[in-house]
């Protein structure tokens, strides 16, 4: 396992985070700088830097990100009002942490997906 990123350390409980879900495959924790009333990061427990690095045998575990996201959305009461799932890849998408993660955002109207420039 790559131990370089902050998310590796969160998953391994080496640094504290507000973890709201963890199982054998997936960990979810609150984003430290929330952009919406609900802003949760959902990550696989295996280290994958970006979407570009995903391997076919990892499809199962990445599929689980969606079922965990739906569970968390329901628990937070935003499953009917709606929410957005985002995975950033590399510089143009603004990826800051090079450990594959899915953002779950909701709890308010989120506006357009991409702000026109
Ligand atoms: P991205 O731009 O997709 O790489 O998103 C990285 C996200 O990680 C940002 O929304 C940060 O606020 C969040 N973040 C960075 N450090 C931490 C941390 N220690 N605990 C929780 N979230 C973090």
XYZ file of C-alpha atoms and ligand atoms in Angstrom:
140
model
C 0.000 0.000 0.000
C 1.192 3.544 -0.799
C 1.490 5.413 2.502
C 2.222 8.827 1.039
C -1.118 10.572 0.982
C -3.179 11.984 3.787
C -6.039 9.674 2.803
C -3.846 6.581 3.332
C -3.182 7.862 6.832
C -6.871 8.537 7.507
C -7.854 5.026 6.391
C -5.194 3.527 8.621
C -6.238 5.776 11.541
C -2.746 7.286 11.665
C -4.267 10.751 11.601
C -7.717 11.739 12.791
C -10.619 12.463 10.513
C -14.349 12.496 11.006
C -14.926 8.961 9.717
C -18.606 8.129 9.318
C -18.327 4.772 7.573
C -15.671 2.089 7.233
C -15.771 -1.521 6.122
C -13.310 -3.963 4.581
C -13.347 -2.149 1.217
C -14.412 1.459 1.724
C -13.878 4.406 4.086
C -15.967 7.594 4.170
C -15.192 10.758 6.103
C -16.291 14.377 6.220
C -14.374 16.781 3.966
C -12.282 19.101 6.118
C -13.378 22.141 4.029
C -17.026 21.372 3.217
C -18.473 23.030 0.092
C -22.059 22.071 0.983
C -24.015 21.140 4.151
C -23.206 17.514 3.357
C -19.708 16.979 1.939
C -18.334 13.507 2.416
C -15.313 11.868 0.779
C -15.687 8.188 -0.056
C -12.532 6.246 -0.833
C -11.492 2.674 -1.541
C -9.232 1.177 1.127
C -6.727 0.327 -1.588
C -4.493 3.075 -2.902
C -5.303 4.216 -6.461
C -3.838 7.642 -7.361
C -6.252 8.715 -10.121
C -9.006 7.388 -12.383
C -6.266 6.806 -14.969
C -4.768 4.157 -12.696
C -7.907 2.053 -12.232
C -7.454 -1.621 -13.156
C -10.187 -3.990 -14.313
C -9.934 -6.082 -11.145
C -10.741 -2.935 -9.119
C -14.151 -2.407 -10.752
C -15.933 -4.252 -7.941
C -14.492 -2.145 -5.150
C -15.102 1.106 -7.044
C -18.702 0.051 -7.667
C -19.084 -0.119 -3.904
C -18.376 3.621 -3.699
C -21.844 4.171 -5.185
C -23.726 1.897 -2.800
C -21.950 3.506 0.172
C -22.715 6.972 -1.273
C -26.412 6.129 -1.554
C -26.428 4.811 2.037
C -24.781 7.972 3.365
C -27.135 10.186 1.325
C -30.128 8.386 2.833
C -28.734 8.614 6.359
C -28.299 12.368 5.870
C -31.827 12.762 4.464
C -30.685 14.083 1.081
C -31.470 11.050 -1.075
C -34.747 12.569 -2.320
C -33.711 16.236 -2.583
C -30.660 15.067 -4.516
C -26.918 15.171 -4.377
C -23.872 15.160 -6.622
C -21.020 12.671 -6.850
C -17.731 13.989 -8.211
C -14.423 12.315 -8.979
C -11.670 14.724 -10.035
C -8.778 13.491 -12.168
C -5.540 15.447 -12.435
C -4.849 19.134 -12.857
C -7.712 20.452 -15.048
C -10.277 18.889 -12.733
C -8.530 20.342 -9.694
C -7.461 17.060 -8.105
C -5.442 17.942 -4.997
C -5.067 14.597 -3.275
C -3.677 11.822 -5.434
C -5.673 9.069 -3.832
C -8.871 8.142 -5.713
C -11.858 9.671 -3.922
C -15.491 10.398 -4.617
C -17.051 13.615 -3.299
C -20.657 13.346 -2.082
C -22.207 16.817 -1.998
C -25.720 17.807 -1.041
C -28.015 19.523 1.423
C -28.569 22.579 -0.787
C -29.161 23.391 -4.465
C -25.765 22.840 -6.043
C -26.110 24.913 -9.204
C -24.600 24.033 -12.559
C -22.022 21.289 -12.768
C -19.489 23.539 -14.480
C -19.284 27.273 -13.963
C -19.005 29.019 -17.366
C -15.780 30.995 -17.799
P -9.765 16.937 -4.774
O -9.626 18.361 -5.183
O -10.828 16.197 -5.561
O -8.443 16.202 -4.728
O -10.344 16.968 -3.289
C -9.568 16.866 -2.166
C -10.465 17.174 -0.987
O -9.842 16.675 0.195
C -10.721 18.658 -0.753
O -12.131 18.914 -0.817
C -10.172 18.908 0.650
O -10.941 19.814 1.378
C -10.189 17.511 1.259
N -9.236 17.267 2.316
C -7.909 17.553 2.326
N -7.338 17.149 3.477
C -8.323 16.555 4.203
C -8.381 15.940 5.488
N -7.287 15.832 6.248
N -9.562 15.439 5.911
C -10.658 15.567 5.145
N -10.673 16.132 3.934
C -9.529 16.625 3.472
